[in-house]
Short mmCIF file of C-alpha atoms and ligand atoms in Angstrom, two decimals:
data_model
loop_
_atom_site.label_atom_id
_atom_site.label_comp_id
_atom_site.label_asym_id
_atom_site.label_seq_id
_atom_site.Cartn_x
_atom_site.Cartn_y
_atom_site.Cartn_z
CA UNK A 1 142.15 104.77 110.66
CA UNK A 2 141.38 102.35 108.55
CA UNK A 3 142.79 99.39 110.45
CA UNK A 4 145.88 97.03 110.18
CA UNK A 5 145.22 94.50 107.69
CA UNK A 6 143.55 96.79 105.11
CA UNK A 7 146.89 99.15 105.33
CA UNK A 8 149.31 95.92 105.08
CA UNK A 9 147.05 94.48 102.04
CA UNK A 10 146.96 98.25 100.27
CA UNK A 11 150.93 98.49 100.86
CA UNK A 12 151.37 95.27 99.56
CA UNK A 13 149.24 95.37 96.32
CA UNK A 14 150.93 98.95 95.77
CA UNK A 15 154.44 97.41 95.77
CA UNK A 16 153.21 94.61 93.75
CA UNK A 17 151.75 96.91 90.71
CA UNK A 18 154.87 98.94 91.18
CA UNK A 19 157.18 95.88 90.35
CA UNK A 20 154.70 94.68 87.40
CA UNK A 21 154.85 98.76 85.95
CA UNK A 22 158.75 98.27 86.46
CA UNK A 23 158.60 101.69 87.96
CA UNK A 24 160.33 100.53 91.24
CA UNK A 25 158.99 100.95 94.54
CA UNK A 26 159.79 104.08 95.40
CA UNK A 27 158.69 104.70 99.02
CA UNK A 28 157.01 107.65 98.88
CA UNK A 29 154.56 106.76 95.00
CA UNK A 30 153.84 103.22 96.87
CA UNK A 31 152.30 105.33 100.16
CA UNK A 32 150.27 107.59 97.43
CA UNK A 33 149.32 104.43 96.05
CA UNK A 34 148.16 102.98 98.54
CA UNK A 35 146.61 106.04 100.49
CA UNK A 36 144.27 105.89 97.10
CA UNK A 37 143.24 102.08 97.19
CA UNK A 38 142.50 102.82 101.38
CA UNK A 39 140.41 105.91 100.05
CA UNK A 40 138.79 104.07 97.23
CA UNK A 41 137.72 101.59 99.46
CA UNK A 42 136.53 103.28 102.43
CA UNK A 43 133.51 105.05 100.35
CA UNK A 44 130.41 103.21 100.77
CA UNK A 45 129.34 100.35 97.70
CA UNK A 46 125.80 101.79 98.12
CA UNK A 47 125.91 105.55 97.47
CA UNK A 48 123.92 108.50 97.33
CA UNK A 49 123.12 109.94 93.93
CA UNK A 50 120.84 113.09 92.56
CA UNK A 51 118.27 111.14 90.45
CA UNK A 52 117.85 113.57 87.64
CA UNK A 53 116.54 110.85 85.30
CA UNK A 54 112.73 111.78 85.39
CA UNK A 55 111.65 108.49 86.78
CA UNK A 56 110.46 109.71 90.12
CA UNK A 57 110.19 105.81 91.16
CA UNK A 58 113.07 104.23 89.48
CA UNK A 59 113.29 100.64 90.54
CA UNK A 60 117.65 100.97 89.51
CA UNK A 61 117.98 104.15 91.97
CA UNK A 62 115.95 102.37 94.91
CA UNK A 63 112.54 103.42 94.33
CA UNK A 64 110.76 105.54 96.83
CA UNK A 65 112.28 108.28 99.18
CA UNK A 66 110.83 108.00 102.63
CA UNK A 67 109.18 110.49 104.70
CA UNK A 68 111.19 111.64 107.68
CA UNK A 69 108.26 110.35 109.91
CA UNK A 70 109.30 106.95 108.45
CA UNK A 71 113.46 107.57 108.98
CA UNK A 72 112.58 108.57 112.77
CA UNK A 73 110.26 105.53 113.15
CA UNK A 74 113.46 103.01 111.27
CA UNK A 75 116.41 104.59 113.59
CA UNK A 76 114.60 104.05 116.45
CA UNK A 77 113.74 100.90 116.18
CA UNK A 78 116.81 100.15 115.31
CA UNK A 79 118.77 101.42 118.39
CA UNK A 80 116.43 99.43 120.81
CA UNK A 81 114.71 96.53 121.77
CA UNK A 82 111.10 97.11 120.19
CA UNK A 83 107.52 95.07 121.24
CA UNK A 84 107.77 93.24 117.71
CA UNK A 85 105.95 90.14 118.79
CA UNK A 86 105.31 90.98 122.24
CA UNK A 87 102.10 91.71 123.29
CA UNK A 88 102.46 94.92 125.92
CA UNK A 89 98.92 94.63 127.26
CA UNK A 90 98.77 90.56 128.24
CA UNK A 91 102.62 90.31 128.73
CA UNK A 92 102.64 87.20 126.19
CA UNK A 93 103.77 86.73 122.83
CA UNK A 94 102.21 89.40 119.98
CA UNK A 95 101.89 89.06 116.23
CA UNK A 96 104.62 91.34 113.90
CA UNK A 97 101.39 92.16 111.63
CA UNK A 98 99.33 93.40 114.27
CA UNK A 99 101.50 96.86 114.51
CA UNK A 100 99.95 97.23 110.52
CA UNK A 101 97.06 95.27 110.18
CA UNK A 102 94.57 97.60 112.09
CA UNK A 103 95.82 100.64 109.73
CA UNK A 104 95.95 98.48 106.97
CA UNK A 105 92.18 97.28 106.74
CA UNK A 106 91.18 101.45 108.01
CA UNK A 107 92.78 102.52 105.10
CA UNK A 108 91.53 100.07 102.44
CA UNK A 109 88.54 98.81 103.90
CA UNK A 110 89.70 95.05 103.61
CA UNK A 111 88.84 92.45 106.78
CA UNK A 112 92.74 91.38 106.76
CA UNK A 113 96.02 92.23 105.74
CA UNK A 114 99.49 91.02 106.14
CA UNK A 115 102.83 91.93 104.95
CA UNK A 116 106.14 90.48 103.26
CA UNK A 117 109.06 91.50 102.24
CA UNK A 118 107.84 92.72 98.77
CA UNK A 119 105.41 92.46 96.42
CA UNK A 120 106.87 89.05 94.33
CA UNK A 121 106.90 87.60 97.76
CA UNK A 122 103.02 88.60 98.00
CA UNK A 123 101.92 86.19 94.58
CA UNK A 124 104.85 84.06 95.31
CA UNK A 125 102.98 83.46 99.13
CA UNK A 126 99.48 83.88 97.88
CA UNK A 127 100.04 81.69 94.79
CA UNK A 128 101.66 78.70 96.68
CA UNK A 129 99.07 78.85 99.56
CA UNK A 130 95.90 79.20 97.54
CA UNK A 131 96.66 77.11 94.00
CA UNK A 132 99.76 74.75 94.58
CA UNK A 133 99.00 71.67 92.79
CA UNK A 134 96.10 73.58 91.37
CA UNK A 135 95.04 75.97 88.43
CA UNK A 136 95.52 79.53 88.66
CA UNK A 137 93.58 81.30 85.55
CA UNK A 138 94.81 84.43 83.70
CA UNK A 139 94.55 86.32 80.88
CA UNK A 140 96.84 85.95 78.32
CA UNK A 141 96.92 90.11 78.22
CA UNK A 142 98.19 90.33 81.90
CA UNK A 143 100.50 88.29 81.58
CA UNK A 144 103.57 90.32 82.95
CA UNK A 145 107.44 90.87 82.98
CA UNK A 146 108.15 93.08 85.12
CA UNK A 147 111.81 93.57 85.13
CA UNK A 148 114.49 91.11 85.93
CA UNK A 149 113.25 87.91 86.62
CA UNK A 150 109.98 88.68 87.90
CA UNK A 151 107.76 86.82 84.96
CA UNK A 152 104.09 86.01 86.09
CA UNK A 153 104.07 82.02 84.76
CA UNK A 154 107.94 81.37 86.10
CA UNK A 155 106.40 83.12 89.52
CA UNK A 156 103.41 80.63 89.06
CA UNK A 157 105.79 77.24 88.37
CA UNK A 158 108.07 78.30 91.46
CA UNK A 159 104.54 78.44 93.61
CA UNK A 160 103.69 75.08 92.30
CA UNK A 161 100.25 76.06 90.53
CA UNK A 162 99.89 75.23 87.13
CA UNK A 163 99.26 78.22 85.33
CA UNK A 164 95.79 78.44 82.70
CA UNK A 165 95.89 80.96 79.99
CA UNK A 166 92.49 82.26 78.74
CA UNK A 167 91.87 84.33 75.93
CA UNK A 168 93.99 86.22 73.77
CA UNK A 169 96.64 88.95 74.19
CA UNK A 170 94.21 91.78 73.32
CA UNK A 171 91.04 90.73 73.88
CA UNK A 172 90.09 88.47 77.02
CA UNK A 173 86.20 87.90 77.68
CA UNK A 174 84.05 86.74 80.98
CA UNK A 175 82.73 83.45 79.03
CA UNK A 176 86.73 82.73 78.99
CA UNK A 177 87.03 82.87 82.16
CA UNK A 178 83.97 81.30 83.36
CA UNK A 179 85.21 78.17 80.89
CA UNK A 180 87.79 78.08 82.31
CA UNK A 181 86.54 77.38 85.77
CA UNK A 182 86.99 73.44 87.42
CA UNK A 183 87.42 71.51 90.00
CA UNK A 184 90.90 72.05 89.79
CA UNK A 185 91.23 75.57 90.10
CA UNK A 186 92.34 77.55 93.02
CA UNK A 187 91.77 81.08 91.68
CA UNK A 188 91.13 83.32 88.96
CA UNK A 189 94.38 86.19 89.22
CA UNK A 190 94.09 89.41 88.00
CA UNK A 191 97.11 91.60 87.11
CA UNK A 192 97.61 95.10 87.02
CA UNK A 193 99.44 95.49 83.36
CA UNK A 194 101.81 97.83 84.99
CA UNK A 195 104.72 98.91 82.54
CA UNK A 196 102.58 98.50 79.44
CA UNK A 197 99.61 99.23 77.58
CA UNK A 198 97.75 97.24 74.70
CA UNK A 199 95.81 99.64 72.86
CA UNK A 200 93.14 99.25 69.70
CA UNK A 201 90.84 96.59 69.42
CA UNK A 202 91.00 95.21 73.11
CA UNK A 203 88.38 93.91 75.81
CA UNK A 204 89.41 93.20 79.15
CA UNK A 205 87.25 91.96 82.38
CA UNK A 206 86.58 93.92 84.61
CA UNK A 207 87.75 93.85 88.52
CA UNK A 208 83.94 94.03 89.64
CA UNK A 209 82.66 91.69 86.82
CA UNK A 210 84.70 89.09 87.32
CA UNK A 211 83.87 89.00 91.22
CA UNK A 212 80.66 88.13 90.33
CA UNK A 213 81.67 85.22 88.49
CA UNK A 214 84.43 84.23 91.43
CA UNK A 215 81.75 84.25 93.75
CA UNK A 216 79.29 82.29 92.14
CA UNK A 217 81.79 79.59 91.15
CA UNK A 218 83.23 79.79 95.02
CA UNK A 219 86.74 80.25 93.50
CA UNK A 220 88.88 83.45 95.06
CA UNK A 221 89.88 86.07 92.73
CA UNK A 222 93.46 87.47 93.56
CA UNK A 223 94.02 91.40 92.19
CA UNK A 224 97.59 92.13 92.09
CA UNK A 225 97.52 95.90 91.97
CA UNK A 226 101.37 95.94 91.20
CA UNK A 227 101.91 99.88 92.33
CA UNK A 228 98.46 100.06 94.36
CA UNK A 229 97.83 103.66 95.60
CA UNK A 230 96.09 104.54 98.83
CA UNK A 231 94.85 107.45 97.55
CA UNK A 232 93.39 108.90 94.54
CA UNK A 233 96.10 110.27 92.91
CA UNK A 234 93.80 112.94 90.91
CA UNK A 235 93.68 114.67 94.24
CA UNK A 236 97.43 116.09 93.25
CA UNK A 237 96.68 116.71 89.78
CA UNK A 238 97.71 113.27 88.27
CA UNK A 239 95.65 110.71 86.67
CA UNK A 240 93.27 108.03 88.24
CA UNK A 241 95.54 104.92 89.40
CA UNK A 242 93.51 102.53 90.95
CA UNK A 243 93.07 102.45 94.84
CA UNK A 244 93.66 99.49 96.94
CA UNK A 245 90.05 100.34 98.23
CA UNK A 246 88.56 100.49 94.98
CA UNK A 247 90.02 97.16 94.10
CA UNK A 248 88.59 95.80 97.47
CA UNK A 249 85.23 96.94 97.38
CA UNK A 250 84.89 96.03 93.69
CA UNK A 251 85.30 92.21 95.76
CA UNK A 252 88.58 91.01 95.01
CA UNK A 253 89.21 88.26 97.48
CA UNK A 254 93.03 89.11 97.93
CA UNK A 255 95.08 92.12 96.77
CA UNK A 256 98.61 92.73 96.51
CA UNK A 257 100.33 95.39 96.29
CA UNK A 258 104.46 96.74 96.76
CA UNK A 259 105.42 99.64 99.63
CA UNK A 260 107.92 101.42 97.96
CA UNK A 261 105.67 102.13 95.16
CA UNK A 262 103.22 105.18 94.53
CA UNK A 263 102.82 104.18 98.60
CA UNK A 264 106.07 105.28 99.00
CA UNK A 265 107.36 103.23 102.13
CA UNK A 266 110.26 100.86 102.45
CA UNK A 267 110.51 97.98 100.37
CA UNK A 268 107.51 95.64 101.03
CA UNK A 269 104.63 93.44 99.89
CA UNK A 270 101.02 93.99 101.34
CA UNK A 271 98.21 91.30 101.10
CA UNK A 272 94.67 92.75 102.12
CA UNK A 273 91.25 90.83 101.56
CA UNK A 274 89.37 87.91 103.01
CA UNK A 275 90.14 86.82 106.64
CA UNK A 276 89.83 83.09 106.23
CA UNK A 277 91.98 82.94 103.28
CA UNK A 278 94.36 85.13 105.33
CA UNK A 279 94.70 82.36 108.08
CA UNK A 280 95.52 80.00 105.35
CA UNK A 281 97.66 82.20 104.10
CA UNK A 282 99.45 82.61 107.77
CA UNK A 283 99.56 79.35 108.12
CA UNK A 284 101.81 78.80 104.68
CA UNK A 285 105.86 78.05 106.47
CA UNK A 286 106.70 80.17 103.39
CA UNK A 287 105.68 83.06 105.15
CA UNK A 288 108.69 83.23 107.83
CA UNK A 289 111.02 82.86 104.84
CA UNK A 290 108.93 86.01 103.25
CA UNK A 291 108.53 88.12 106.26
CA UNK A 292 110.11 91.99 106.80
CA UNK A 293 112.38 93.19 110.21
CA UNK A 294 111.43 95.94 112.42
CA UNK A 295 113.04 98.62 110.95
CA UNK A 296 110.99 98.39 107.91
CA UNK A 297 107.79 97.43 110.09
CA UNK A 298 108.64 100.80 112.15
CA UNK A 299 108.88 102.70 108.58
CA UNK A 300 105.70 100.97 107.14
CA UNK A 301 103.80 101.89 110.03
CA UNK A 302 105.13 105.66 109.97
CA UNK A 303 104.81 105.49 106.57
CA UNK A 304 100.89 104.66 106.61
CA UNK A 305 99.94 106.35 109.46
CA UNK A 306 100.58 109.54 106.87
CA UNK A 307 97.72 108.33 104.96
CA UNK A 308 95.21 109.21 107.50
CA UNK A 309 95.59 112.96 106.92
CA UNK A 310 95.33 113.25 103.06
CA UNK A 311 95.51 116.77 103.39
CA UNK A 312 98.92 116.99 104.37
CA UNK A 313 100.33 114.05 102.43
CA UNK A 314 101.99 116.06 99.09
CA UNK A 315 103.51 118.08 102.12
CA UNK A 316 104.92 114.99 104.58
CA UNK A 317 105.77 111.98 101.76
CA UNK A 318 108.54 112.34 99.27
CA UNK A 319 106.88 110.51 96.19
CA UNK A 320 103.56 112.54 96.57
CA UNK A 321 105.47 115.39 96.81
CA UNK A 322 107.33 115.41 94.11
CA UNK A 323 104.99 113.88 91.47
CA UNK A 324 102.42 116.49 92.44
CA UNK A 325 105.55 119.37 92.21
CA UNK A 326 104.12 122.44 89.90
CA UNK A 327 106.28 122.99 86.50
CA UNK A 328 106.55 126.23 87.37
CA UNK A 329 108.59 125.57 89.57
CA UNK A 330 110.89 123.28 88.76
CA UNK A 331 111.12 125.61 85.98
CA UNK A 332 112.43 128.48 88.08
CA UNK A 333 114.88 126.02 89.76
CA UNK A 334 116.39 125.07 86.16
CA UNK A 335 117.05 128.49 85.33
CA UNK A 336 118.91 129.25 88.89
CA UNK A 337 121.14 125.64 87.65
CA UNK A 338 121.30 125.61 84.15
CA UNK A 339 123.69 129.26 83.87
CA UNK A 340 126.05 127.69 87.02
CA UNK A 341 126.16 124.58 84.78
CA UNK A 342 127.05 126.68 81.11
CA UNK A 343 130.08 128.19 83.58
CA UNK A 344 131.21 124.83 84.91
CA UNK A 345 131.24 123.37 81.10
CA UNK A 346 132.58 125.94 79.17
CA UNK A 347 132.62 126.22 75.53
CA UNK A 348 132.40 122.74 74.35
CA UNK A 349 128.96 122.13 76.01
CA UNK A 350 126.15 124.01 75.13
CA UNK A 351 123.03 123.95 78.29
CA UNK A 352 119.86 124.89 77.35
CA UNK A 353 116.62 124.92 79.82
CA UNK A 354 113.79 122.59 78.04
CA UNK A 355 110.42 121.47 79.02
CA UNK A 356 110.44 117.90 79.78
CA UNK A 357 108.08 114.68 81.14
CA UNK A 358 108.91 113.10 84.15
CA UNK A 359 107.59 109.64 84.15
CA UNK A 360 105.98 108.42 87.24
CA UNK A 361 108.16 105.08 87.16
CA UNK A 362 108.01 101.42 88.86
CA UNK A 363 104.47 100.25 87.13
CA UNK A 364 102.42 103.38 87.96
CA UNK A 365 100.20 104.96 85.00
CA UNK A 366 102.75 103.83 82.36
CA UNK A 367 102.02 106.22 79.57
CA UNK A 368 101.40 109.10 81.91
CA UNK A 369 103.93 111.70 81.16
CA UNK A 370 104.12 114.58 84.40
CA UNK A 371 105.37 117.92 83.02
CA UNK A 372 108.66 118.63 84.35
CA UNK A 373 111.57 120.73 83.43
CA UNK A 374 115.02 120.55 82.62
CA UNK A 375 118.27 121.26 81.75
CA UNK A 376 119.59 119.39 78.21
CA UNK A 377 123.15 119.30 77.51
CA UNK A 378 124.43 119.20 74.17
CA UNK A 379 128.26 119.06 72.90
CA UNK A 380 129.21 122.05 71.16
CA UNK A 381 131.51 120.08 68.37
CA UNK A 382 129.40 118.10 65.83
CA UNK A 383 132.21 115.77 65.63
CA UNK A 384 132.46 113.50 67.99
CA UNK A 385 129.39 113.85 69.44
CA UNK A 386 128.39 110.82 71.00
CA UNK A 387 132.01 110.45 72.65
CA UNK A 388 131.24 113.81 74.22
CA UNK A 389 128.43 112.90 75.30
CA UNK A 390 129.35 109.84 77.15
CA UNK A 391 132.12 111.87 78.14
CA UNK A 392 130.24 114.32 80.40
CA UNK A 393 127.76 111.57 81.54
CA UNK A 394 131.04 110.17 83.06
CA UNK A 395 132.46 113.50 84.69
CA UNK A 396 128.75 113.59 86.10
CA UNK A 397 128.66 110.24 87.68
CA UNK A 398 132.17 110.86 89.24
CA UNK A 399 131.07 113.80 90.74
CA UNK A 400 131.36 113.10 94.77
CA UNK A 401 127.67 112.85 94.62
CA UNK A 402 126.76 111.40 91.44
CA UNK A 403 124.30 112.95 88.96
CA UNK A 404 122.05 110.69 86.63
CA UNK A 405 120.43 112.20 83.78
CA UNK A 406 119.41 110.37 80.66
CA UNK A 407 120.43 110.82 77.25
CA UNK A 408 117.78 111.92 74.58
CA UNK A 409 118.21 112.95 70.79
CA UNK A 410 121.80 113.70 71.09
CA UNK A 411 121.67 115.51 74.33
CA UNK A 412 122.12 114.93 77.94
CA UNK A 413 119.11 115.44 79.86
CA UNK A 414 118.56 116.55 83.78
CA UNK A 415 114.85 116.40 84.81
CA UNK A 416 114.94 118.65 87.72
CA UNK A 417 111.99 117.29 89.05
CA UNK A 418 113.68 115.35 92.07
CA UNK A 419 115.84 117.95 92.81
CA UNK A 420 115.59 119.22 96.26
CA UNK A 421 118.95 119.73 97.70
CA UNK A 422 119.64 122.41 95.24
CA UNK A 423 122.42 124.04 97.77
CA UNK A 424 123.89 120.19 98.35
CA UNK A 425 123.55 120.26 94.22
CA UNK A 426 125.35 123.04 93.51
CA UNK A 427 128.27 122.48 96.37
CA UNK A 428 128.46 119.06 94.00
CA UNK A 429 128.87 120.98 90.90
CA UNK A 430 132.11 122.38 92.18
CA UNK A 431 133.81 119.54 91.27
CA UNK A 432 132.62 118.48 88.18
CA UNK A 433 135.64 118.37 85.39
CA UNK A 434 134.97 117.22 81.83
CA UNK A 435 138.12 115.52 80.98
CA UNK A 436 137.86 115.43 76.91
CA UNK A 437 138.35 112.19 75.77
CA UNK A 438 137.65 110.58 78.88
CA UNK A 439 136.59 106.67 78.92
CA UNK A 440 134.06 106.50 77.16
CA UNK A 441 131.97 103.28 78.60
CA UNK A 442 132.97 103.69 81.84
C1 PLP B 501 105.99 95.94 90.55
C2 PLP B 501 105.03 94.86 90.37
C3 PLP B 501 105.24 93.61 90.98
C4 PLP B 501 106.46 93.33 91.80
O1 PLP B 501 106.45 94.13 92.97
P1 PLP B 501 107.78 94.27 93.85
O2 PLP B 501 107.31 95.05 95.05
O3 PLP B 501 108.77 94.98 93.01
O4 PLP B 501 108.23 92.92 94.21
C5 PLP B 501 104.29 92.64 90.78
N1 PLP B 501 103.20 92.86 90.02
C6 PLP B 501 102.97 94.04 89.42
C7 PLP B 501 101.73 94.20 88.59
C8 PLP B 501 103.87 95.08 89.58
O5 PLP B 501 103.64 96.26 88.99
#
């Protein structure tokens, strides 16, 4: 069952620890032993989990939940042979971004798109293709971190362009800009200041304004969009993000944006704008290195074709679905879990059913908070607390499908917001067991 070496290996490193314990290798604690280190190993590295942290998006937990439409489209292509780059009419060799690029420019009124495998790879291509050896202007206010090692001037140094700072970090004008313009430069970039805010005395350019100025000087202007919706988002009671189409018709030459985003598709990275700079951008040997497979080219195009019934979308895509899920009743929901939960914990835990805010997550409308509900779990002892605490976030991550909450003022807290499976959830609960005094940093 799980095959000869793995068994002789497990046997072997069981008698081994045995002799180092000095316990003796008693036939029968070595099988155990080993029977647990087979076990261990056999459950997948990449596991489910109940996100319960209130980031519907969370970059950590794999960002967006496809729509079945997409999971059909993605197993099917990846049990057979599929007309990638094969062009069914003519018989002769087809282009992988002609199965998106039609659907792409309906839905955001751009001449030409293309996609990569995510949105880094989108400035990384466009960067390298459009300004290597060249200037690429920004404001000093959008210049982003994003998260790991995705830093706007490292990005720019690894494309080769040389990166020009204008203005300051709050306040950035059009006269910058326009100074900053030369025969060097190979485009003016503006980015979406996704995961913060800067608030007060501030003056930024905007989209439309500086396309004015782009055109005139005959230099593109790149819009990364970060998160870039297809849809406006106040349609499902949220607040205005703004669309891909927007950001096109206010005549960005080139806009990038991610797919597993507020798009809510597989991981990807979608350049729409200009045709010629398109070719160019085609024509970059980067791109092969940057491209996606089929099974995420058969979920993008599932994944969009959504999109052209907005009507149905909160009902048919996972992220729109649950950002746009009432309080009410998520509410209901946490008072069917939260007296199931008070059982399961006992005395030394007290549950209580709060009111939270979900957060939409990866970039999207940073300070918008969604109102959500909850369960917060607080140890009964005031001694101790914090070891309690860590305690039960322990037993809950151990659970056979783990369960990530967050921890806030002394409690742990469960935004049910993403909770769907409630049946799987509460099969899961069964097992949860709050060893006191467990490892704390595990
Ligand atoms: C998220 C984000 C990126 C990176 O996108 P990935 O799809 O994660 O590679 C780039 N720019 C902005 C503004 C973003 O918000």
């Amino acid at each position: 069952m799980f095959g000869r070496p793995a068994v002789v290996t497990a046997v072997r490193d069981a008698i081994a620890d045995a002799r180092r314990a000095g316990t003796g290798a008693a036939a029968e604690a070595v099988a155990d032993s080993a029977r647990w280190r087979l076990q261990a190993q056999s459950v997948p590295s990449l596991r489910s989990v109940f996100n319960l942290t209130g980031t519907v998006l969370h970059t950590n937990l794999g960002r967006a939940l496809l729509a079945e439409a997409a999971i059909e489209a993605a197993t099917e292509a990846m049990r057979s042979a599929v007309a990638l780059e094969f062009d069914l009419g003519s018989g002769k060799r087809g282009e992988r971004d002609d199965h998106l690029r039609g659907l792409l420019c309906e839905l955001t009124g751009a001449e030409d798109a293309t996609i990569v495998n995510n949105n880094a790879a989108a400035i990384l291509l466009v960067l390298n293709t459009l300004a290597r050896g060249r200037e690429a202007v920004v404001s000093r206010g959008e210049l982003i971190e994003i998260g790991g090692a995705f830093r706007m001037p490292d990005i720019m140094a690894r494309a080769g362009a040389k990166l020009v700072e204008i203005g300051t970090t709050n306040r950035t004008h059009l006269k910058d800009y326009v100074a900053a313009i030369g025969p060097k430069t190979g485009l003016l970039l503006k980015v979406h200041t996704s995961n913060y805010r800067i608030e007060g005395f501030t003056k930024e350019v905007p989209a439309r304004d500086l396309a004015a100025v782009a055109r005139e000087r005959n230099v593109p202007l790149v819009n990364d969009l970060g998160s870039g919706t297809l849809v406006d988002l106040t349609r499902f009671g949220l607040k205005h993000e703004p669309t891909v189409a927007e950001a096109v018709s206010d005549g960005a030459d080139l806009v990038t944006f991610s797919g597993d985003k507020l798009l809510g598709g597989p991981q990807a990275g979608f350049i729409v704008g200009r045709k010629d700079l398109l070719a160019q951008i085609n024509r970059n040997p980067m791109k092969r290195a940057l491209r996606v497979d089929k099974i995420r080219m058969a979920a993008l195009e599932a994944t969009l074709k959504l999109y052209r019934d907005p009507d149905r979308l909160a009902e048919r895509l996972p992220t729109i679905r649950l950002l746009a899920r009432p309080r009410a009743e998520i509410e209901t929901l946490a008072a069917r879990i939260a007296p199931l939960l008070a059982t399961r914990l006992g005395d030394a835990y007290q549950v209580e059913r709060i009111a939270c805010n979900s957060q939409i997550g990866s970039g999207a409308l940073p300070l918008e908070a969604v109102p959500s509900a909850g369960i917060a779990i607080k140890p009964s002892a005031s001694r101790g607390q914090g070891r309690a605490l860590s305690a039960l976030a322990t037993a809950l991550r151990s659970l056979p499908v783990p369960v990530i909450g967050h921890v806030a003022e002394g409690s742990l807290v469960l935004d049910l917001r993403c909770l769907e499976d409630e049946a799987g959830f509460v099969v899961n609960l069964a097992s949860l067991d709050v060893a006191e005094g467990q490892d704390a940093g595990a």
